[in-house]
CSV table of C-alpha atoms in Angstrom, one decimal:
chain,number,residue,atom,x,y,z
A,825,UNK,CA,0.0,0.0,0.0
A,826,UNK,CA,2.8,2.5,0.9
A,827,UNK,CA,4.4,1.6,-2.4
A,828,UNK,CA,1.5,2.4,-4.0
A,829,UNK,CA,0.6,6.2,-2.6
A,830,UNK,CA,4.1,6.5,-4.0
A,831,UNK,CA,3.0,5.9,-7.2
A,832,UNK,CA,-0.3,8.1,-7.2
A,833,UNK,CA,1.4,10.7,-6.1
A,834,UNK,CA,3.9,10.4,-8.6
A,835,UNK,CA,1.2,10.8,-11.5
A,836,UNK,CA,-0.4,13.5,-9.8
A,837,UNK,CA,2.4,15.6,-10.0
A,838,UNK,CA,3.7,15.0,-13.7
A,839,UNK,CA,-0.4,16.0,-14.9
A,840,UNK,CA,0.9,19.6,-13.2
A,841,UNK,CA,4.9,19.2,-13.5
A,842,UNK,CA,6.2,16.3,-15.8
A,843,UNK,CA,9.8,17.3,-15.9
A,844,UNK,CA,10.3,18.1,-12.7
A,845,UNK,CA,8.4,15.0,-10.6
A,846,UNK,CA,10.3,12.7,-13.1
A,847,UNK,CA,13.9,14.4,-11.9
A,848,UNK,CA,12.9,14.0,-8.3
A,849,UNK,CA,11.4,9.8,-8.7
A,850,UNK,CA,14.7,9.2,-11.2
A,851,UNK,CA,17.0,11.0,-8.1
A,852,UNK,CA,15.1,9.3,-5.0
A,853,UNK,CA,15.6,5.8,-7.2
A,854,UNK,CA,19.3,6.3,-7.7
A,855,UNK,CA,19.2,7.1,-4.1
A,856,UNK,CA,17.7,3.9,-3.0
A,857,UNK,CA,20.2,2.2,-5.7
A,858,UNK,CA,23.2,3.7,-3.8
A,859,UNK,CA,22.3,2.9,-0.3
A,860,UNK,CA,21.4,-0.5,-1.2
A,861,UNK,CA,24.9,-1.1,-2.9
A,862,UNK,CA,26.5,0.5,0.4
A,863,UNK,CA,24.0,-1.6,2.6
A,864,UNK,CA,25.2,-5.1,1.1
A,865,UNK,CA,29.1,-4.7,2.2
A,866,UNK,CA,28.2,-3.0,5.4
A,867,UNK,CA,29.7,-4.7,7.9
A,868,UNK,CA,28.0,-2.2,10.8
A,869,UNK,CA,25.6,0.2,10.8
A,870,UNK,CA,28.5,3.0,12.2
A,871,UNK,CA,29.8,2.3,8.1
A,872,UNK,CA,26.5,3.3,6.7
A,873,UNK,CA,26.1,6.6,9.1
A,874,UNK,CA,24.4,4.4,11.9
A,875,UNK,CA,21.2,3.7,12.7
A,876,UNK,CA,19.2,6.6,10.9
A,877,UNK,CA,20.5,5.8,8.2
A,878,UNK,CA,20.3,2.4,8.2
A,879,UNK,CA,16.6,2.4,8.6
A,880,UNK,CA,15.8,5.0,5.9
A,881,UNK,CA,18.0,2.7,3.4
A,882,UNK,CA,16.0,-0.2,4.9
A,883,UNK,CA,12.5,1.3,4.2
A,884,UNK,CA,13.5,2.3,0.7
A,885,UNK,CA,13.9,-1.1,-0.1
A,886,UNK,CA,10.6,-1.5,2.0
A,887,UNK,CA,11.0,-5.7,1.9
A,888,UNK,CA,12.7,-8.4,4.0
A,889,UNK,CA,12.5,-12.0,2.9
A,890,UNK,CA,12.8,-14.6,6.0
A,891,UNK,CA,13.0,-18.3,5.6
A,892,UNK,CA,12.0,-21.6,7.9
A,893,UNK,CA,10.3,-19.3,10.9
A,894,UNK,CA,7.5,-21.0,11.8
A,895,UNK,CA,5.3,-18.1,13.7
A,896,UNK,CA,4.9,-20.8,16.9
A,897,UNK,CA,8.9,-21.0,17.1
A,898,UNK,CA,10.4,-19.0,19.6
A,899,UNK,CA,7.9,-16.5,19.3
A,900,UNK,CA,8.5,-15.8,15.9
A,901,UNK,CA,5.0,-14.6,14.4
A,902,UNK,CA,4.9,-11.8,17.2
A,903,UNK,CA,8.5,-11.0,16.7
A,904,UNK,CA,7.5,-10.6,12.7
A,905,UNK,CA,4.6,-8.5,12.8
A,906,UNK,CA,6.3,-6.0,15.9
A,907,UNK,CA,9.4,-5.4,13.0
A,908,UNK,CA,7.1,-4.7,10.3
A,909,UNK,CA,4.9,-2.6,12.1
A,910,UNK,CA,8.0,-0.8,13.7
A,911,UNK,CA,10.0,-0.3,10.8
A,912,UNK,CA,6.7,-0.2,7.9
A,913,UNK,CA,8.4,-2.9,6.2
A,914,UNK,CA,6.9,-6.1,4.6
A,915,UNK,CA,8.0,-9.1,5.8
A,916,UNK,CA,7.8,-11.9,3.0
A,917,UNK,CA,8.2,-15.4,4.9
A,918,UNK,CA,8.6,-18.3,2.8
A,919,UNK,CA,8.5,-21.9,3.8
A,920,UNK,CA,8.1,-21.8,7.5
A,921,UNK,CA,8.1,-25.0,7.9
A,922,UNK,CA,11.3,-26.1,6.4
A,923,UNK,CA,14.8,-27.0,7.5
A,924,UNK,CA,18.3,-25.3,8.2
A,925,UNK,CA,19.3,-27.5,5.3
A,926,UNK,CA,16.8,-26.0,3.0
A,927,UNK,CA,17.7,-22.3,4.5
A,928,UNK,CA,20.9,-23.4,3.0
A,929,UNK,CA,19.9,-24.2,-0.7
A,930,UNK,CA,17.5,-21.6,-1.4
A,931,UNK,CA,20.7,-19.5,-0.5
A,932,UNK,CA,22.0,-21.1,-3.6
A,933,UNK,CA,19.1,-21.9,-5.8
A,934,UNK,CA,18.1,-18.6,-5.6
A,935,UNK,CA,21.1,-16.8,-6.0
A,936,UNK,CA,20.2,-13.4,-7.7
A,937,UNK,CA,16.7,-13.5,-7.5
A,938,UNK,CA,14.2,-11.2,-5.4
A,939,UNK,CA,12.6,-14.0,-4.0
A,940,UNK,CA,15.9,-15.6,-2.1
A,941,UNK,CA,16.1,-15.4,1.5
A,942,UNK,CA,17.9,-12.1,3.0
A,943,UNK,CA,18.6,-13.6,6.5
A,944,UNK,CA,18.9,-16.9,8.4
A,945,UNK,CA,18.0,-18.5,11.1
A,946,UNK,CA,20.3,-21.9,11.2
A,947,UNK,CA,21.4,-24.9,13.3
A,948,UNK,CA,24.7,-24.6,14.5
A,949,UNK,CA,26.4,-27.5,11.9
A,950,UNK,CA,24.4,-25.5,9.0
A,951,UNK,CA,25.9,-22.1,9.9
A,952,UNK,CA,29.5,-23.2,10.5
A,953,UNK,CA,29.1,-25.0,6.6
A,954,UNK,CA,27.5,-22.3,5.3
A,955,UNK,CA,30.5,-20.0,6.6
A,956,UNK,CA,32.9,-22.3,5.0
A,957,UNK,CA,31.1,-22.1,1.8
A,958,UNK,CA,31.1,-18.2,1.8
A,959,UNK,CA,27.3,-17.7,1.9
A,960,UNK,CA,27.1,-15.5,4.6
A,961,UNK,CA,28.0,-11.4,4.6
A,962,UNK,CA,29.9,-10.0,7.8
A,963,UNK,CA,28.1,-7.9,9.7
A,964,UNK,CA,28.4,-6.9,13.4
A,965,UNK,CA,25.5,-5.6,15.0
A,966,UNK,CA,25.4,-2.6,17.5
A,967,UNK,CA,25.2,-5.3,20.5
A,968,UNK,CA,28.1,-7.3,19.6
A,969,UNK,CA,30.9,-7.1,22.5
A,970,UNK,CA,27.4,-8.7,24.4
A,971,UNK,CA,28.1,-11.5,22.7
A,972,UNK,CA,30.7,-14.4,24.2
A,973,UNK,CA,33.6,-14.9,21.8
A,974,UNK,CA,32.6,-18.3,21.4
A,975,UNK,CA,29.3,-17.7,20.2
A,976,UNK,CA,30.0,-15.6,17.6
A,977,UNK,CA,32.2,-16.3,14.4
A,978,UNK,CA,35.1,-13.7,14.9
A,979,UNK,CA,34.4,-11.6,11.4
A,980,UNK,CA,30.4,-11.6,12.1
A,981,UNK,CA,29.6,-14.3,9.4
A,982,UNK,CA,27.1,-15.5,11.6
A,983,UNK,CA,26.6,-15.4,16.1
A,984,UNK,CA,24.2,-17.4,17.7
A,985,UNK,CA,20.8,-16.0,18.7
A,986,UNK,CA,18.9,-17.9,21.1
A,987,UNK,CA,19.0,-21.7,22.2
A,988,UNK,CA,17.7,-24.2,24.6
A,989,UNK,CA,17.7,-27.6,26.0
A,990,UNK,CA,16.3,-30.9,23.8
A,991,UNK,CA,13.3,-32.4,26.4
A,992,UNK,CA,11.0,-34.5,25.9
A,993,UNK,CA,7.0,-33.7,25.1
A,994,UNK,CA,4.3,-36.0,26.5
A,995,UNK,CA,0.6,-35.5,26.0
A,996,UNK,CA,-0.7,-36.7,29.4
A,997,UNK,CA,-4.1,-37.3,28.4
A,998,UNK,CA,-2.9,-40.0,26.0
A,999,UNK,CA,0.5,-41.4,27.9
A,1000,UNK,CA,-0.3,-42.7,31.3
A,1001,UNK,CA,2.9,-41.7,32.5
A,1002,UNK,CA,5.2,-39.7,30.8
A,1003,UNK,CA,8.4,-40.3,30.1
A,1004,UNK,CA,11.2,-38.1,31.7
A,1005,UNK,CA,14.5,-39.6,30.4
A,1006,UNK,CA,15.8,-41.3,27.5
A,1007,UNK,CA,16.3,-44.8,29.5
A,1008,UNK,CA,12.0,-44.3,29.9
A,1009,UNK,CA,11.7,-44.1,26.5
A,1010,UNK,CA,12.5,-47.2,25.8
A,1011,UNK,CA,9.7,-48.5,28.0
A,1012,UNK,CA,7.8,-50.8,25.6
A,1013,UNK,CA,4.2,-48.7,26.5
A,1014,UNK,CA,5.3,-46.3,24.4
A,1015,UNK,CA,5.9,-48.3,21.3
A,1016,UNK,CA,4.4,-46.3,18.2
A,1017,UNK,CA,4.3,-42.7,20.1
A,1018,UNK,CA,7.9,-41.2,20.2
A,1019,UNK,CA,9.0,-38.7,17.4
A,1020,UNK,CA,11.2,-36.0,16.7
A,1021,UNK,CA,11.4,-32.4,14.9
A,1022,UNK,CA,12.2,-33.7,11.8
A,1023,UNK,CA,15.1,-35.5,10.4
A,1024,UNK,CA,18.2,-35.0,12.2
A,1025,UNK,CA,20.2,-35.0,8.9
A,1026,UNK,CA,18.5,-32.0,7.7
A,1027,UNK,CA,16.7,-30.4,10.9
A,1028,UNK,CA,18.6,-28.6,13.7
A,1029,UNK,CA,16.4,-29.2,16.3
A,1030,UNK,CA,15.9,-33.5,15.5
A,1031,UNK,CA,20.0,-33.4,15.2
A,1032,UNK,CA,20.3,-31.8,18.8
A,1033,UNK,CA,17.9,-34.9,20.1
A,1034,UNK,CA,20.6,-37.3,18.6
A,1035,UNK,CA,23.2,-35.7,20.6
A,1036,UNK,CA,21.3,-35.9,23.4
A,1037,UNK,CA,20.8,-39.0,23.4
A,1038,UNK,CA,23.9,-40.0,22.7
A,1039,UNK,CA,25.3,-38.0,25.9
A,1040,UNK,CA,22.3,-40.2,28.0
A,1041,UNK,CA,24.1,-43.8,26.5
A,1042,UNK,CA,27.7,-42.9,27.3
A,1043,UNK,CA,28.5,-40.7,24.1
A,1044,UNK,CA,30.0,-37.4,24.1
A,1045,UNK,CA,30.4,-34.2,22.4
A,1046,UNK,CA,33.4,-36.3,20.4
A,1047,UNK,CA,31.2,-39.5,19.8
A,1048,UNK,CA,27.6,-39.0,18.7
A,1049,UNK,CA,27.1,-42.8,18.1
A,1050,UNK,CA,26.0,-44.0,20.7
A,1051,UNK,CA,23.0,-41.4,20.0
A,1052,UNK,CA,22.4,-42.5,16.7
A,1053,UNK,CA,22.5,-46.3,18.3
A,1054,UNK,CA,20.0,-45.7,20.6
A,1055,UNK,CA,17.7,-44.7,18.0
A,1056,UNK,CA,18.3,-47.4,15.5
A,1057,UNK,CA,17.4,-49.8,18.7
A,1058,UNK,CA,14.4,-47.2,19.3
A,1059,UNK,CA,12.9,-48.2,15.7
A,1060,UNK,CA,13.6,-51.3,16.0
A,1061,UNK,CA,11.4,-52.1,18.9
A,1062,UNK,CA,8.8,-49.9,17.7
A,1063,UNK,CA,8.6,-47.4,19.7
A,1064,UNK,CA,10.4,-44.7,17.9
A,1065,UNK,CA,8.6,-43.8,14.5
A,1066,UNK,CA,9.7,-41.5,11.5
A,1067,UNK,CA,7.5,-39.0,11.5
A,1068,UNK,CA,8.4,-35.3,11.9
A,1069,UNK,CA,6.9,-33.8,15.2
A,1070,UNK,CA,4.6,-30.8,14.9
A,1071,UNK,CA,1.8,-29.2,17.0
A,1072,UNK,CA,-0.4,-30.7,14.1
A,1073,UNK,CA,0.6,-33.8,14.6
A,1074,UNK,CA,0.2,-34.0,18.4
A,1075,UNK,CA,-3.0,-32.4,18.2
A,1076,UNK,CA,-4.2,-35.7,15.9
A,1077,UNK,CA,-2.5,-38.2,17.9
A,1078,UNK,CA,0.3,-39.3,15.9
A,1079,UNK,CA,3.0,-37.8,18.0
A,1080,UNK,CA,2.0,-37.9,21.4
A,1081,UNK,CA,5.7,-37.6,22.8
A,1082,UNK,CA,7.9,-35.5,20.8
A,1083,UNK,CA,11.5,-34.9,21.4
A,1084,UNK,CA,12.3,-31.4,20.8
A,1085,UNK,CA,13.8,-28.2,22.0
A,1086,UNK,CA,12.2,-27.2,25.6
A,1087,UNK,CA,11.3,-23.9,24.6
A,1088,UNK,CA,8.9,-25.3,21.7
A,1089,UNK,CA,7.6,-28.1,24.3
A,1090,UNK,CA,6.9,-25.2,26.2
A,1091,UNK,CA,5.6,-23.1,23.8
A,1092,UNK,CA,2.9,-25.3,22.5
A,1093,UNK,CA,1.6,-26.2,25.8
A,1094,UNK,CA,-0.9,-23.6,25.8
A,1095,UNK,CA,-1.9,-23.5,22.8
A,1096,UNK,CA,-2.2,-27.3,22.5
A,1097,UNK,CA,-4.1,-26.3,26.1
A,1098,UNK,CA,-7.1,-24.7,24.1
A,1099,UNK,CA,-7.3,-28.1,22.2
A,1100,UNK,CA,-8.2,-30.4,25.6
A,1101,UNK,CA,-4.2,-31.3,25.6
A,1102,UNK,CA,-2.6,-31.7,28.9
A,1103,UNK,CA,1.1,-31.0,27.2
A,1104,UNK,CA,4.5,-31.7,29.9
A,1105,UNK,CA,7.3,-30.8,29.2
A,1106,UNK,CA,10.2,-32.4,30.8
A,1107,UNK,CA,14.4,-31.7,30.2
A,1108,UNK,CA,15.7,-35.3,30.5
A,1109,UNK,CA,18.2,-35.4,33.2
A,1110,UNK,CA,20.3,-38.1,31.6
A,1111,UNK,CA,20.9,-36.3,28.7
A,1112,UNK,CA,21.0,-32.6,29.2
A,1113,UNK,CA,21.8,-30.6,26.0
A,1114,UNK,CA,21.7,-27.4,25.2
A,1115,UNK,CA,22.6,-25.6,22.0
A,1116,UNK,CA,21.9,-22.2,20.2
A,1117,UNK,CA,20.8,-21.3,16.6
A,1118,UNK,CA,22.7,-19.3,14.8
A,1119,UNK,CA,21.6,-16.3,12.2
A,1120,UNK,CA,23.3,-15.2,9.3
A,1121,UNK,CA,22.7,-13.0,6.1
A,1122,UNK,CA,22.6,-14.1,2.6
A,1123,UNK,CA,25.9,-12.9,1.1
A,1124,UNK,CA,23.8,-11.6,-1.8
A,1125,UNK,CA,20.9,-10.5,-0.1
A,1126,UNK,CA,18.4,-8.5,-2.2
A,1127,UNK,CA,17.1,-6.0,0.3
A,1128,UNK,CA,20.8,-6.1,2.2
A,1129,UNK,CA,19.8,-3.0,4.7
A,1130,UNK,CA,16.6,-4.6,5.5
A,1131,UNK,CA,18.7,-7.6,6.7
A,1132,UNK,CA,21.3,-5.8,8.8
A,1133,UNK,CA,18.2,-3.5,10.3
A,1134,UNK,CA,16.4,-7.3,11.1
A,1135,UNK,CA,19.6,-8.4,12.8
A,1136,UNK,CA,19.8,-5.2,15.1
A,1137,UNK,CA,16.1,-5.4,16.1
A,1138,UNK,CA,16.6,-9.1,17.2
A,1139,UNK,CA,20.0,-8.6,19.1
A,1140,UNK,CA,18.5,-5.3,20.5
A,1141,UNK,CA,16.9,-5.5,24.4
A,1142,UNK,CA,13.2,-5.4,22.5
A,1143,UNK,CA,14.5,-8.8,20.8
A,1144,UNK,CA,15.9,-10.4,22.9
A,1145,UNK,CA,12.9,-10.0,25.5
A,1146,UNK,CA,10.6,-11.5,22.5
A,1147,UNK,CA,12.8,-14.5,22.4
A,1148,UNK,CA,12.3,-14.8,25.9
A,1149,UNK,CA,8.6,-14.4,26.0
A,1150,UNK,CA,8.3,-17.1,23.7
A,1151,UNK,CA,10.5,-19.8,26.4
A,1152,UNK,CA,13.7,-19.3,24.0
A,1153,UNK,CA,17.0,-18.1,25.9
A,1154,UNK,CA,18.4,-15.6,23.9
A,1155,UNK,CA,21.7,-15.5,23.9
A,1156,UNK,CA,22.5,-12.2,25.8
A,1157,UNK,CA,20.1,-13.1,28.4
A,1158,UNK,CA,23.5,-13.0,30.9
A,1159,UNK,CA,24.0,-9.1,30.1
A,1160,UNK,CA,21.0,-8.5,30.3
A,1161,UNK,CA,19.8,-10.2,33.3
A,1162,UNK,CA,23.0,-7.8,35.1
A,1163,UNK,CA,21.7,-5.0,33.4
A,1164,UNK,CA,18.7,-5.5,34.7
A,1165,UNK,CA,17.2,-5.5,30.9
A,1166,UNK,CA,15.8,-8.7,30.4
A,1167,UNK,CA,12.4,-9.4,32.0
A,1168,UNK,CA,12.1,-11.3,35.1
A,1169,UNK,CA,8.4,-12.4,34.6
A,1170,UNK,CA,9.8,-14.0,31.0
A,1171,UNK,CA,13.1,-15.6,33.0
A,1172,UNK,CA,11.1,-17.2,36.2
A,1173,UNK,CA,8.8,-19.1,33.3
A,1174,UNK,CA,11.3,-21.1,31.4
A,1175,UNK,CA,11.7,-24.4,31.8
A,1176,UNK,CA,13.7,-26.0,35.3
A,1177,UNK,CA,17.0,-27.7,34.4
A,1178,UNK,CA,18.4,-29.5,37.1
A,1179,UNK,CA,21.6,-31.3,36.0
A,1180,UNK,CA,24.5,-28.8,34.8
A,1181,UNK,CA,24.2,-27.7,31.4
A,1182,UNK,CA,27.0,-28.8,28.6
A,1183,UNK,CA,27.5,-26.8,24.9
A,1184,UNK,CA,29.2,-28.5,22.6
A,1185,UNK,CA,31.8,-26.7,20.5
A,1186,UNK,CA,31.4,-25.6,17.2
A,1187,UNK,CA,34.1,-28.2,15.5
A,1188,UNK,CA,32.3,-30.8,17.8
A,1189,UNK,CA,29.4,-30.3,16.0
A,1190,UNK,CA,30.5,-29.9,12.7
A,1191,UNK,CA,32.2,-33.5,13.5
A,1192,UNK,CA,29.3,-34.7,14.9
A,1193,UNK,CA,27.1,-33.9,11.7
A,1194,UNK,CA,29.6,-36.0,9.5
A,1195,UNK,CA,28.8,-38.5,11.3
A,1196,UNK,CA,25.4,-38.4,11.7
A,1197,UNK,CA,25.3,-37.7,7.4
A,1198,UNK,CA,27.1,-40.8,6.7
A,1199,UNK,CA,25.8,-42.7,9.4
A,1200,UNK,CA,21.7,-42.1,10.2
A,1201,UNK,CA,20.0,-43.5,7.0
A,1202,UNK,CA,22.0,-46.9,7.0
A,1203,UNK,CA,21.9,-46.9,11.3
A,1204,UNK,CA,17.9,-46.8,10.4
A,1205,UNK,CA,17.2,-48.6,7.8
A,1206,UNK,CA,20.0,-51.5,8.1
């Protein structure tokens, strides 16, 4: 619609001044052209004239294309529609429903085209490739030094934005009593119910329950084996079935324990609440593992300032507290916790984790996916 005034107003005044309207629309465009060319090797917003400036190049472009953000992930539909409203920009989101690894090809499929994705949001493995592959642009946002060393790749090709621990779902109408660890799930009452987010060689957030799992059967960040063991043994006996985890799914039965990151558990309790589910949520204490995503921008990004002004409004304090409303720990929740910035209402609801907490590294996880690439298909089907 904005776009459009634009354009009325345009033809209005070429009826009374041709020459000079076209002048000023031909000047504003190469203006636009300019900052957009600036915008995509910006590596700050300090080297486009800061944030001003960064937003009026932004609007001119007036777009941002997102990728894989399902709006019930980590409060991402609320987090949407407060950027666009904030910013009067469009948000285009395009397969919300899809995995880091497709993040990663439309990247490449759609190279050069308005359509491809401006910014990411990827599993840790995906975003450490993608680096390697030179997908990403370098940008540093305002809020950087916030951000530990190691959760950040040192030229700002990508930084992690919030994370999590894997638990375990259990629809308590259904289950008679749900399982709280990985050694329960093997309990033959719950042959045909247990599932994941997806397939782990593909989907961030099914990979993460691998690791967990192998951490629970004497694995370790080094050795995600015994994790991909325990669910060839899992599928064996039944109880473990192939089909990718979703609030859809639980709502018709199919998944009625899901394996998943605790902050998506948690965020579908309530609203699988509304549907007669009784959904706990449980972080398994033999197999505590907590991980980040990662975000990153497309490298040839069409609406480049759009991208870098998305990536400042997420690591901002007004971000990060919207990660937070929606169970996610975002990942300068320490600072601002000290600060005195991030909610306290939004920290006292996450979930409870009672054994300490272990991150893998970034190699260990890249290691770990080889692994898991070469090793999950055969492991499940053999």
């Amino acid at each position: 619609m904005r776009q459009r005034n634009i354009v009325l107003h345009g033809l209005l005044a070429a009826a009374v001044v041709a020459g000079v309207a076209g002048c000023g629309s031909s000047e504003k465009a190469a203006e636009a052209q300019n900052n957009t060319a600036a915008a995509a090797t910006a590596t700050s917003a300090a080297e486009l004239g800061g944030m001003d400036a960064l937003i009026k190049a932004a609007q001119a472009e007036g777009q941002l294309n997102v990728i894989t953000l399902p709006p019930d992930w980590a409060n991402y539909g609320e987090i949407i529609e407060t950027f666009s409203k904030k910013y009067n920009i469009k948000v285009n989101s395009d397969n919300p429903d899809g995995s880091s690894q497709d993040e990663i090809n439309a990247v490449k499929s759609l190279k050069g085209q308005d359509r491809a994705p401006d910014v990411l949001d990827l599993g840790g493995a995906f975003a450490q490739s993608g680096a390697k592959e030179g997908l990403f642009a370098n940008y540093k946002v305002a809020t950087w030094a916030d951000i530990p060393d190691s959760q950040k790749e040192s030229n700002g090709a990508w930084y992690n934005d919030y994370g999590g621990y894997i638990s375990i779902g259990c629809d308590a109408k259904k289950i008679a009593v749900c399982p709280t660890t990985f050694a329960d799930l093997k309990k033959p009452e719950y042959k045909g119910k247990v599932a994941l987010n997806g397939d782990p060689t593909k989907s961030g957030s099914a990979f993460a329950g691998v690791f967990a799992a192998a951490l629970a059967n004497g694995g370790s960040f080094t050795n995600i084996q015994p994790g991909i063991d325990y669910f060839a043994a899992l599928k064996k006996s039944g109880n473990y079935i192939p089909v990718e985890s979703t609030p859809a799914t639980i709502e018709k039965g199919e998944t009625p324990i899901s394996i998943d990151w605790d902050y998506l558990n948690a965020g579908y309790t309530k609203k699988l609440a509304e549907k007669g589910i009784d959904w706990k949520v449980a972080v398994p204490s033999d197999g505590v593992y907590g991980n980040f995503y990662c975000q990153a921008i497309n490298k040839t990004a069409p609406h480049p300032a759009a991208a870098r002004l998305w990536e400042e409004f997420l690591y901002s304090d007004e971000g990060q507290n919207l990660w937070l409303k929606g169970y996610a720990r975002p990942v300068r929740l320490p600072k601002m916790t000290e600060s005195g910035k991030a909610d306290s209402a939004l920290v006292a609801q996450l979930p409870k984790v009672e054994a300490k907490a272990e991150f893998p590294t970034t190699d260990q996880i890249d290691g770990a996916k080889k692994v898991l690439t070469d090793g999950w298909t055969k492991a499940l089907t053999g």
